[in-house]
CSV table of C-alpha atoms and ligand atoms in Angstrom, one decimal:
chain,number,residue,atom,x,y,z
A,2,MET,CA,0.0,0.0,0.0
A,3,THR,CA,1.5,3.4,-0.9
A,4,SER,CA,1.9,5.9,1.9
A,5,THR,CA,-0.9,8.1,0.5
A,6,GLN,CA,-3.3,5.3,0.8
A,7,THR,CA,-5.4,4.6,3.9
A,8,SER,CA,-6.9,1.5,5.3
A,9,ARG,CA,-9.7,3.6,6.7
A,10,LEU,CA,-12.6,2.9,4.4
A,11,PRO,CA,-15.8,4.1,5.8
A,12,GLY,CA,-18.9,2.4,4.5
A,13,PHE,CA,-16.8,-0.5,3.0
A,14,TYR,CA,-19.2,-3.0,4.6
A,15,LYS,CA,-22.1,-1.5,2.7
A,16,LEU,CA,-20.6,-2.2,-0.7
A,17,THR,CA,-21.3,-5.2,-2.8
A,18,ILE,CA,-18.6,-8.0,-2.9
A,19,ASP,CA,-17.4,-6.8,-6.4
A,20,GLU,CA,-17.3,-3.2,-5.2
A,21,ARG,CA,-15.3,-4.1,-2.1
A,22,LEU,CA,-12.8,-6.0,-4.2
A,23,GLU,CA,-12.5,-3.1,-6.6
A,24,ARG,CA,-11.9,-0.7,-3.7
A,25,ALA,CA,-9.4,-3.0,-1.8
A,26,ALA,CA,-7.5,-3.8,-5.0
A,27,ALA,CA,-7.2,0.0,-5.8
A,28,VAL,CA,-6.1,0.8,-2.3
A,29,ALA,CA,-3.5,-1.9,-2.3
A,30,GLY,CA,-2.5,-1.3,-5.9
A,31,LEU,CA,-3.0,-4.9,-6.9
A,32,ASP,CA,-2.3,-5.9,-10.5
A,33,ALA,CA,-5.1,-7.4,-12.6
A,34,LYS,CA,-3.8,-11.0,-12.2
A,35,THR,CA,-3.6,-10.7,-8.4
A,36,LYS,CA,-7.1,-9.2,-8.3
A,37,ALA,CA,-8.4,-12.0,-10.5
A,38,ALA,CA,-7.3,-14.5,-7.8
A,39,PHE,CA,-10.0,-13.1,-5.5
A,40,GLU,CA,-12.7,-13.3,-8.2
A,41,ARG,CA,-12.3,-17.1,-8.6
A,42,LEU,CA,-14.4,-18.3,-5.6
A,43,GLY,CA,-12.2,-20.3,-3.2
A,44,GLY,CA,-9.2,-19.2,-5.3
A,45,LEU,CA,-8.2,-22.8,-5.9
A,46,GLU,CA,-8.9,-25.1,-8.9
A,47,ALA,CA,-9.5,-28.8,-8.3
A,48,ASP,CA,-6.3,-29.8,-10.1
A,49,GLN,CA,-4.3,-27.4,-7.8
A,50,ALA,CA,-6.0,-28.9,-4.8
A,51,ASP,CA,-5.2,-32.3,-6.1
A,52,HIS,CA,-1.5,-31.6,-5.8
A,53,MET,CA,-1.8,-30.3,-2.3
A,54,ALA,CA,-3.5,-33.2,-0.5
A,55,GLU,CA,-4.6,-36.8,-1.1
A,56,ASN,CA,-7.9,-38.3,-2.2
A,57,VAL,CA,-9.2,-34.8,-3.1
A,58,ILE,CA,-12.9,-34.7,-4.1
A,59,GLY,CA,-13.5,-31.0,-3.9
A,60,VAL,CA,-12.4,-27.7,-2.5
A,61,PHE,CA,-13.8,-26.3,0.8
A,62,GLY,CA,-14.6,-22.6,0.8
A,63,LEU,CA,-14.5,-20.1,3.6
A,64,PRO,CA,-15.6,-16.4,3.6
A,65,LEU,CA,-12.6,-14.2,2.9
A,66,GLY,CA,-13.1,-10.7,4.3
A,67,VAL,CA,-10.9,-7.6,4.7
A,68,ALA,CA,-10.3,-6.0,8.0
A,69,THR,CA,-10.0,-2.2,7.6
A,70,ASN,CA,-8.5,0.6,9.7
A,71,PHE,CA,-5.2,-1.1,10.6
A,72,ILE,CA,-2.1,0.9,11.1
A,73,ILE,CA,0.8,-1.3,12.1
A,74,ASN,CA,4.2,0.2,12.6
A,75,ASP,CA,3.0,3.4,11.0
A,76,ARG,CA,1.9,1.6,7.9
A,77,GLU,CA,-1.7,1.5,6.7
A,78,ILE,CA,-2.7,-2.0,5.9
A,79,LEU,CA,-5.7,-4.0,4.7
A,80,VAL,CA,-5.8,-7.4,6.3
A,81,PRO,CA,-7.3,-10.4,4.6
A,82,MET,CA,-9.1,-12.8,7.0
A,83,ALA,CA,-10.5,-16.2,6.1
A,84,ILE,CA,-13.1,-17.2,8.7
A,85,GLU,CA,-16.6,-18.6,9.0
A,86,GLU,CA,-17.5,-16.9,12.3
A,87,PRO,CA,-19.6,-13.8,12.2
A,88,SER,CA,-18.5,-10.6,14.0
A,89,VAL,CA,-14.7,-11.4,13.9
A,90,ILE,CA,-13.8,-9.3,10.9
A,91,ALA,CA,-16.1,-6.4,12.0
A,92,GLY,CA,-14.7,-6.7,15.5
A,93,ALA,CA,-11.1,-6.5,14.3
A,94,SER,CA,-11.8,-3.5,12.0
A,95,PHE,CA,-13.7,-1.6,14.7
A,96,MET,CA,-10.9,-2.1,17.3
A,97,ALA,CA,-8.3,-1.1,14.7
A,98,LYS,CA,-10.3,2.1,14.3
A,99,LEU,CA,-10.1,2.8,18.0
A,100,ALA,CA,-6.3,1.9,18.0
A,101,ARG,CA,-5.7,4.4,15.2
A,102,GLU,CA,-6.6,7.1,17.7
A,103,GLY,CA,-3.6,6.0,19.8
A,104,GLY,CA,-1.3,5.7,16.8
A,105,GLY,CA,-2.2,2.1,15.8
A,106,PHE,CA,-0.3,-1.0,16.6
A,107,HIS,CA,3.5,-1.4,17.3
A,108,ALA,CA,4.8,-4.8,16.6
A,109,GLU,CA,8.2,-6.5,16.5
A,110,THR,CA,9.5,-10.0,16.1
A,111,THR,CA,12.6,-11.9,17.1
A,112,GLU,CA,14.8,-13.5,14.4
A,113,PRO,CA,12.9,-16.4,12.7
A,114,LEU,CA,14.5,-19.1,14.8
A,115,MET,CA,12.9,-22.6,14.7
A,116,ILE,CA,13.8,-25.5,16.9
A,117,GLY,CA,14.4,-29.0,15.6
A,118,GLN,CA,14.4,-31.8,18.3
A,119,ILE,CA,16.5,-34.9,18.1
A,120,GLN,CA,15.6,-37.5,20.8
A,121,ILE,CA,18.5,-39.8,21.7
A,122,MET,CA,17.9,-43.0,23.8
A,123,ASP,CA,20.0,-45.7,25.4
A,124,ILE,CA,23.0,-43.4,26.1
A,125,PRO,CA,25.5,-45.0,28.5
A,126,ASP,CA,26.6,-41.7,30.1
A,127,LEU,CA,24.2,-38.7,29.6
A,128,GLU,CA,26.6,-36.1,31.0
A,129,ALA,CA,29.5,-37.3,28.9
A,130,ALA,CA,27.3,-37.4,25.8
A,131,LYS,CA,26.2,-33.8,26.5
A,132,THR,CA,29.8,-32.6,26.8
A,133,LYS,CA,30.9,-34.5,23.7
A,134,ILE,CA,28.1,-33.1,21.5
A,135,LEU,CA,28.8,-29.6,22.7
A,136,GLU,CA,32.5,-30.0,22.0
A,137,HIS,CA,31.5,-30.7,18.4
A,138,ARG,CA,29.0,-27.9,18.2
A,139,ASP,CA,30.6,-26.1,15.2
A,140,GLU,CA,30.9,-29.3,13.2
A,141,ILE,CA,27.3,-30.1,13.8
A,142,LEU,CA,26.0,-26.7,12.8
A,143,THR,CA,28.1,-26.8,9.6
A,144,GLU,CA,26.6,-30.2,8.8
A,145,ALA,CA,23.1,-28.8,9.4
A,146,ASP,CA,23.8,-25.8,7.2
A,147,ARG,CA,24.4,-28.2,4.2
A,148,VAL,CA,20.7,-29.0,4.0
A,149,ASP,CA,19.6,-25.8,2.4
A,150,PRO,CA,22.2,-23.7,0.5
A,151,MET,CA,19.3,-21.3,-0.5
A,152,ILE,CA,18.4,-20.4,3.0
A,153,LEU,CA,22.1,-20.0,3.8
A,154,SER,CA,22.6,-17.6,0.9
A,155,LEU,CA,19.7,-15.5,2.2
A,156,GLY,CA,21.3,-15.2,5.6
A,157,GLY,CA,19.6,-18.1,7.4
A,158,GLY,CA,21.1,-21.3,8.7
A,159,ALA,CA,22.0,-23.2,11.8
A,160,ARG,CA,22.6,-20.9,14.8
A,161,ASP,CA,23.0,-23.0,18.0
A,162,LEU,CA,22.6,-26.3,19.8
A,163,GLU,CA,21.0,-26.8,23.2
A,164,ILE,CA,21.1,-30.0,25.1
A,165,ARG,CA,18.3,-31.1,27.5
A,166,ILE,CA,18.5,-34.2,29.6
A,167,LEU,CA,15.2,-35.7,30.5
A,168,LYS,CA,16.1,-38.0,33.4
A,169,GLU,CA,12.6,-39.3,34.3
A,170,THR,CA,10.3,-40.2,31.5
A,171,PRO,CA,8.0,-43.3,31.1
A,172,ALA,CA,10.6,-44.7,28.7
A,173,GLY,CA,13.6,-43.9,30.9
A,174,PRO,CA,16.2,-41.2,30.6
A,175,MET,CA,16.9,-39.5,27.2
A,176,LEU,CA,18.9,-36.7,25.8
A,177,ILE,CA,17.3,-34.1,23.6
A,178,VAL,CA,19.2,-32.0,21.2
A,179,HIS,CA,17.7,-28.8,20.1
A,180,LEU,CA,18.9,-27.5,16.8
A,181,ILE,CA,18.2,-23.8,16.5
A,182,PHE,CA,17.9,-22.8,12.9
A,183,ASP,CA,17.1,-19.5,11.3
A,184,THR,CA,14.6,-20.3,8.5
A,185,ARG,CA,14.3,-16.7,7.2
A,186,ASP,CA,11.0,-16.3,5.3
A,187,ALA,CA,10.0,-19.9,5.3
A,188,MET,CA,7.9,-21.4,8.0
A,189,GLY,CA,10.7,-23.9,8.0
A,190,ALA,CA,9.2,-27.3,8.8
A,191,ASN,CA,10.9,-28.9,5.9
A,192,VAL,CA,14.4,-27.5,6.4
A,193,ILE,CA,14.3,-28.2,10.1
A,194,ASN,CA,13.1,-31.8,9.7
A,195,THR,CA,15.7,-32.5,7.0
A,196,ALA,CA,18.4,-31.0,9.1
A,197,ALA,CA,17.4,-33.0,12.2
A,198,GLU,CA,17.5,-36.2,10.1
A,199,ARG,CA,20.8,-35.3,8.6
A,200,LEU,CA,22.4,-34.9,12.0
A,201,SER,CA,21.3,-38.3,13.3
A,202,PRO,CA,24.4,-40.4,12.4
A,203,MET,CA,26.8,-37.8,13.8
A,204,LEU,CA,24.8,-37.5,17.0
A,205,GLU,CA,24.6,-41.3,17.4
A,206,SER,CA,28.3,-41.7,17.2
A,207,LEU,CA,29.0,-38.8,19.5
A,208,SER,CA,26.5,-39.9,22.2
A,209,GLN,CA,26.9,-43.6,21.8
A,210,GLY,CA,23.1,-43.7,21.8
A,211,ARG,CA,20.2,-44.4,19.5
A,212,VAL,CA,18.5,-41.5,17.7
A,213,HIS,CA,14.7,-41.9,17.8
A,214,LEU,CA,12.5,-38.9,16.8
A,215,LYS,CA,13.8,-36.1,14.6
A,216,ILE,CA,11.2,-33.4,14.2
A,217,LEU,CA,10.6,-29.7,14.7
A,218,SER,CA,9.0,-28.3,17.8
A,219,ASN,CA,5.8,-26.3,17.4
A,220,LEU,CA,6.6,-24.5,20.6
A,221,ALA,CA,8.5,-22.0,18.6
A,222,ASP,CA,9.4,-19.8,21.6
A,223,ARG,CA,12.5,-18.5,19.8
A,224,ARG,CA,10.3,-17.1,17.0
A,225,LEU,CA,8.1,-14.6,18.9
A,226,ALA,CA,5.9,-11.7,17.8
A,227,LYS,CA,5.1,-8.9,20.2
A,228,VAL,CA,2.6,-6.1,19.7
A,229,THR,CA,1.3,-3.2,21.8
A,230,CYS,CA,-1.4,-0.6,21.4
A,231,THR,CA,-2.8,2.3,23.4
A,232,ILE,CA,-6.5,3.2,23.2
A,233,PRO,CA,-7.4,6.6,24.5
A,234,ALA,CA,-9.9,6.1,27.3
A,235,ALA,CA,-12.3,8.5,25.6
A,236,ALA,CA,-12.4,6.4,22.5
A,237,LEU,CA,-13.8,3.5,24.5
A,238,ALA,CA,-17.0,5.4,25.5
A,239,PHE,CA,-20.2,4.4,23.8
A,240,GLU,CA,-23.9,4.7,24.6
A,241,THR,CA,-24.2,4.8,28.4
A,242,PHE,CA,-20.7,3.4,29.0
A,243,SER,CA,-18.0,5.9,29.9
A,244,GLY,CA,-14.5,5.4,28.6
A,245,PRO,CA,-12.9,4.7,32.0
A,246,SER,CA,-15.7,2.3,32.9
A,247,VAL,CA,-15.1,0.3,29.7
A,248,ARG,CA,-11.3,0.4,30.3
A,249,ASP,CA,-11.7,-0.9,33.8
A,250,GLY,CA,-14.1,-3.5,32.7
A,251,ILE,CA,-11.6,-4.7,30.1
A,252,VAL,CA,-8.8,-4.9,32.7
A,253,GLU,CA,-11.0,-6.9,35.0
A,254,ALA,CA,-11.9,-9.2,32.2
A,255,TRP,CA,-8.3,-9.8,31.4
A,256,ALA,CA,-7.4,-10.3,35.1
A,257,PHE,CA,-10.0,-13.2,35.1
A,258,ALA,CA,-8.1,-14.8,32.2
A,259,GLU,CA,-4.8,-14.2,33.8
A,260,ALA,CA,-5.8,-16.1,36.9
A,261,ASP,CA,-8.0,-18.8,35.6
A,262,PRO,CA,-7.2,-21.4,32.9
A,263,TYR,CA,-10.9,-22.0,32.2
A,264,ARG,CA,-11.3,-18.4,31.2
A,265,ALA,CA,-7.8,-18.1,29.7
A,266,ALA,CA,-8.7,-20.9,27.1
A,267,THR,CA,-11.7,-18.8,25.9
A,268,HIS,CA,-9.8,-15.5,26.1
A,269,ASN,CA,-7.0,-17.0,24.0
A,270,LYS,CA,-9.5,-18.6,21.6
A,271,GLY,CA,-10.7,-15.0,21.0
A,272,ILE,CA,-7.1,-14.0,20.1
A,273,MET,CA,-6.8,-17.0,17.8
A,274,ASN,CA,-10.0,-16.0,16.0
A,275,GLY,CA,-8.0,-13.1,14.6
A,276,VAL,CA,-4.6,-14.9,14.3
A,277,ASP,CA,-5.9,-18.0,12.5
A,278,ALA,CA,-8.0,-16.0,10.1
A,279,VAL,CA,-4.9,-14.3,8.7
A,280,VAL,CA,-2.8,-17.5,9.0
A,281,ILE,CA,-5.3,-19.3,6.9
A,282,ALA,CA,-5.7,-16.5,4.4
A,283,THR,CA,-2.0,-16.6,3.7
A,284,GLY,CA,-1.8,-20.3,3.3
A,285,ASN,CA,0.1,-20.9,6.5
A,286,ASP,CA,-0.2,-23.9,8.9
A,287,TRP,CA,-2.8,-22.8,11.5
A,288,ARG,CA,-2.5,-26.0,13.5
A,289,ALA,CA,1.2,-25.3,14.0
A,290,VAL,CA,0.4,-21.7,15.1
A,291,GLU,CA,-2.4,-22.9,17.4
A,292,ALA,CA,-0.1,-25.5,19.0
A,293,GLY,CA,2.6,-23.0,19.6
A,294,ALA,CA,0.3,-20.4,21.0
A,295,HIS,CA,-1.3,-22.6,23.6
A,296,ALA,CA,1.9,-24.3,24.6
A,297,TYR,CA,3.4,-20.8,25.1
A,298,ALA,CA,0.4,-19.8,27.2
A,299,ALA,CA,1.3,-22.6,29.6
A,300,ARG,CA,5.0,-22.0,29.7
A,301,SER,CA,5.0,-21.0,33.4
A,302,GLY,CA,3.5,-24.4,34.2
A,303,ARG,CA,0.0,-22.8,34.5
A,304,TYR,CA,-2.0,-22.0,31.4
A,305,THR,CA,-2.8,-18.3,31.3
A,306,SER,CA,-3.6,-15.3,29.1
A,307,LEU,CA,-1.4,-14.6,26.1
A,308,SER,CA,-2.3,-10.9,26.3
A,309,LYS,CA,-2.1,-8.2,29.0
A,310,TRP,CA,-4.3,-5.2,29.5
A,311,GLY,CA,-3.8,-2.2,31.9
A,312,ALA,CA,-4.2,1.5,32.3
A,313,ASP,CA,-1.2,3.8,31.6
A,314,GLU,CA,-0.4,7.0,33.5
A,315,ALA,CA,-2.7,9.1,31.4
A,316,GLY,CA,-5.6,6.7,32.1
A,317,ASP,CA,-5.6,5.2,28.6
A,318,LEU,CA,-5.9,1.5,27.9
A,319,GLU,CA,-2.7,-0.3,27.0
A,320,GLY,CA,-2.7,-3.7,25.4
A,321,PHE,CA,0.2,-6.2,24.9
A,322,LEU,CA,0.3,-9.6,23.2
A,323,GLU,CA,3.2,-12.0,22.7
A,324,LEU,CA,3.1,-15.3,21.0
A,325,PRO,CA,5.2,-17.7,18.9
A,326,LEU,CA,4.3,-17.2,15.2
A,327,ALA,CA,5.9,-19.7,12.9
A,328,VAL,CA,4.6,-18.4,9.6
A,329,GLY,CA,6.2,-18.0,6.2
A,330,THR,CA,5.9,-16.0,3.1
A,331,VAL,CA,7.7,-18.5,0.9
A,332,GLY,CA,7.3,-22.3,0.6
A,333,GLY,CA,4.4,-24.5,1.3
A,334,ALA,CA,0.9,-23.3,0.3
A,335,THR,CA,1.9,-19.6,0.6
A,336,ARG,CA,3.1,-19.7,-2.9
A,337,VAL,CA,1.1,-22.7,-4.3
A,338,HIS,CA,-2.3,-21.3,-3.4
A,339,PRO,CA,-3.1,-18.4,-5.7
A,340,LEU,CA,-5.3,-16.8,-3.2
A,341,ALA,CA,-2.7,-17.0,-0.4
A,342,LYS,CA,-0.3,-15.2,-2.7
A,343,ALA,CA,-2.9,-12.6,-3.5
A,344,CYS,CA,-3.6,-12.1,0.2
A,345,LEU,CA,0.1,-11.4,0.8
A,346,ALA,CA,0.1,-8.9,-2.0
A,347,LEU,CA,-3.0,-7.2,-0.6
A,348,MET,CA,-1.1,-6.6,2.7
A,349,GLY,CA,2.1,-5.7,0.9
A,350,VAL,CA,4.1,-7.6,3.5
A,351,GLU,CA,7.7,-8.1,2.4
A,352,ASN,CA,8.7,-11.0,4.6
A,353,ALA,CA,7.7,-13.5,7.2
A,354,ARG,CA,8.5,-11.2,10.1
A,355,GLU,CA,6.3,-8.4,8.8
A,356,LEU,CA,3.5,-11.0,8.3
A,357,ALA,CA,3.9,-12.2,11.9
A,358,GLN,CA,3.6,-8.5,13.1
A,359,VAL,CA,0.3,-8.1,11.2
A,360,ILE,CA,-1.0,-11.4,12.6
A,361,ALA,CA,-0.1,-10.4,16.2
A,362,ALA,CA,-1.8,-7.0,15.8
A,363,VAL,CA,-5.0,-8.7,14.5
A,364,GLY,CA,-4.8,-11.1,17.5
A,365,LEU,CA,-4.6,-8.2,19.9
A,366,ALA,CA,-7.4,-6.3,18.1
A,367,GLN,CA,-9.6,-9.4,18.2
A,368,ASN,CA,-9.0,-9.9,21.9
A,369,LEU,CA,-9.9,-6.3,22.6
A,370,ALA,CA,-13.1,-6.6,20.5
A,371,ALA,CA,-14.2,-9.6,22.6
A,372,LEU,CA,-13.3,-8.1,26.0
A,373,ARG,CA,-14.9,-4.7,25.2
A,374,ALA,CA,-18.1,-6.4,24.2
A,375,LEU,CA,-18.1,-8.8,27.1
A,376,ALA,CA,-17.3,-6.1,29.6
A,377,SER,CA,-20.1,-3.9,28.3
A,378,GLU,CA,-23.1,-4.9,26.2
A,379,GLY,CA,-22.2,-8.6,26.1
A,380,ILE,CA,-21.3,-10.3,22.8
A,381,GLN,CA,-24.8,-11.5,21.9
A,382,ARG,CA,-26.0,-8.2,20.6
A,383,GLY,CA,-23.4,-8.1,17.9
A,384,HIS,CA,-23.8,-11.8,17.2
A,385,MET,CA,-27.5,-11.4,17.0
A,386,SER,CA,-27.5,-8.9,14.2
A,387,LEU,CA,-25.3,-11.1,12.0
A,388,HIS,CA,-27.3,-14.1,13.0
A,389,ALA,CA,-30.5,-12.3,12.0
A,390,ARG,CA,-29.0,-11.4,8.6
A,391,GLN,CA,-28.0,-15.1,8.1
A,392,ILE,CA,-31.6,-16.2,8.9
A,393,ALA,CA,-33.0,-13.5,6.6
A,394,ILE,CA,-30.8,-14.8,3.8
A,395,ALA,CA,-31.8,-18.4,4.5
A,396,ALA,CA,-35.4,-17.2,4.3
A,397,GLY,CA,-34.8,-15.9,0.8
A,398,ALA,CA,-34.2,-12.2,1.5
A,399,GLU,CA,-32.0,-10.5,-1.1
A,400,GLY,CA,-30.1,-7.1,-1.5
A,401,ASP,CA,-31.5,-4.3,0.8
A,402,GLN,CA,-34.2,-6.7,2.0
A,403,ILE,CA,-31.6,-8.6,4.1
A,404,ASP,CA,-30.9,-5.7,6.4
A,405,ARG,CA,-34.6,-4.6,6.5
A,406,ILE,CA,-35.8,-8.1,7.5
A,407,ALA,CA,-32.9,-8.6,10.0
A,408,ALA,CA,-33.7,-5.2,11.7
A,409,LYS,CA,-37.4,-6.1,12.0
A,410,MET,CA,-36.6,-9.5,13.6
A,411,ILE,CA,-34.2,-7.9,16.1
A,412,ALA,CA,-36.8,-5.2,16.9
A,413,GLN,CA,-39.5,-7.8,17.4
A,414,GLY,CA,-37.2,-10.1,19.4
A,415,THR,CA,-38.0,-13.1,17.2
A,416,ILE,CA,-35.1,-14.3,15.1
A,417,HIS,CA,-36.5,-17.4,13.4
A,418,ILE,CA,-36.6,-18.8,9.9
A,419,LYS,CA,-40.4,-19.2,9.9
A,420,HIS,CA,-40.9,-15.6,11.0
A,421,ALA,CA,-38.2,-14.4,8.5
A,422,ARG,CA,-40.1,-16.1,5.6
A,423,GLU,CA,-43.3,-14.3,6.7
A,424,LEU,CA,-41.5,-11.0,6.7
A,425,VAL,CA,-40.0,-11.7,3.3
A,426,ASP,CA,-43.5,-12.4,1.9
A,427,GLN,CA,-44.8,-9.2,3.4
A,428,ASP,CA,-41.9,-7.3,2.1
A,429,HIS,CA,-42.6,-8.6,-1.4
A,430,HIS,CA,-46.2,-7.6,-1.2
A,431,GLN,CA,-45.3,-4.1,0.0
A,432,SER,CA,-42.7,-3.4,-2.7
B,20,MEV,C1,-15.8,-16.3,20.5
B,20,MEV,O1,-15.4,-16.9,19.3
B,20,MEV,C2,-14.7,-15.7,21.2
B,20,MEV,C3,-15.0,-15.2,22.6
B,20,MEV,O2,-15.5,-16.2,23.4
B,20,MEV,C4,-13.6,-14.7,23.2
B,20,MEV,C5,-13.7,-14.3,24.6
B,20,MEV,O3,-14.6,-14.8,25.4
B,20,MEV,O4,-12.8,-13.6,25.0
B,20,MEV,C6,-15.9,-14.0,22.5
């Protein structure tokens, strides 16, 4: 997106699908081919799908929307989100609008370091094996570097070794080698797994043990994204709720998640609503990201909130989120899936770290949307209007009629398909 463009697109939601695409493509400066990827529903032909997975009999579609209003590290950005749940995209866009008033989101990432694990069993002397492996650290890293000259030429490669001894497991003691590898803009599963396999003979001979598993860890706690935002208290006010009361309500809601795993699971699920939607839209592995996020939330030994909310000295609301984000902009489906490629182009992200920053910002916005609603009007009201629209559509409403019928059902307090059909009939007679 050029610096003169804005992600603030008032009334975007009122446009038709074609008009929205036109507008988003113009804002993001998409070329005709990239734009066309969005026009092909699902974005994936059967033969492309057939090359991605086995026994393919079709392609499964999801709504792909655009979250507006985001400013991340001073850059205006339109964020593609693939998700079937109502209110998520609207919630993210609305919170991004509030965050604009405090300068938007500020995000950073660590280097893209992934961890490969090599499990070694039947070692005669664990401590001696550890010392021996560490003595040969440089040789081992050089061997790991041989697996992907391309990543090496881009500045990535093996960075470090860590040794963990697990003395008491159900299968007895074992030594675990962590290979820390910079995978640059790739998610890195392939390179890590290949490197871990390649090191096996060397590690067996050094440890005098037997290498068993060789696989990456999804607890990618060396590949973190962090994001903050400040929402002026005044921006939180709405209807009868004052800004400070909404702010305090949000902090109390967060404190609940901080202290209680039952609440933390739901709180973090709200964050992942935003995170996964962008991860999916960009063709990344959302199961990997989910696994990493929840494991990270339990890193202290007690599962807790991934985010933090508090008031700053000026009385404004401050949000913070940190989570592992193993996502790539090259390799895997990110380049094979035409729509994933187009979604990356829509955001104009240059590399995996920028993508992780956007994803973290959307996660924090989504968390705020849920907490703000829960701490004030409750989430059902927002859900109800979308629910009512869906019921109206199911009852045959079209165009303007959808909003008219939905509004009537909400006003009458009866959101039901039978009632919606009656209203559609009446509407036809009146027009
Ligand atoms: C629903 O998908 C997500 C929420 O439950 C998150 C939360 O409770 O914080 C609304």
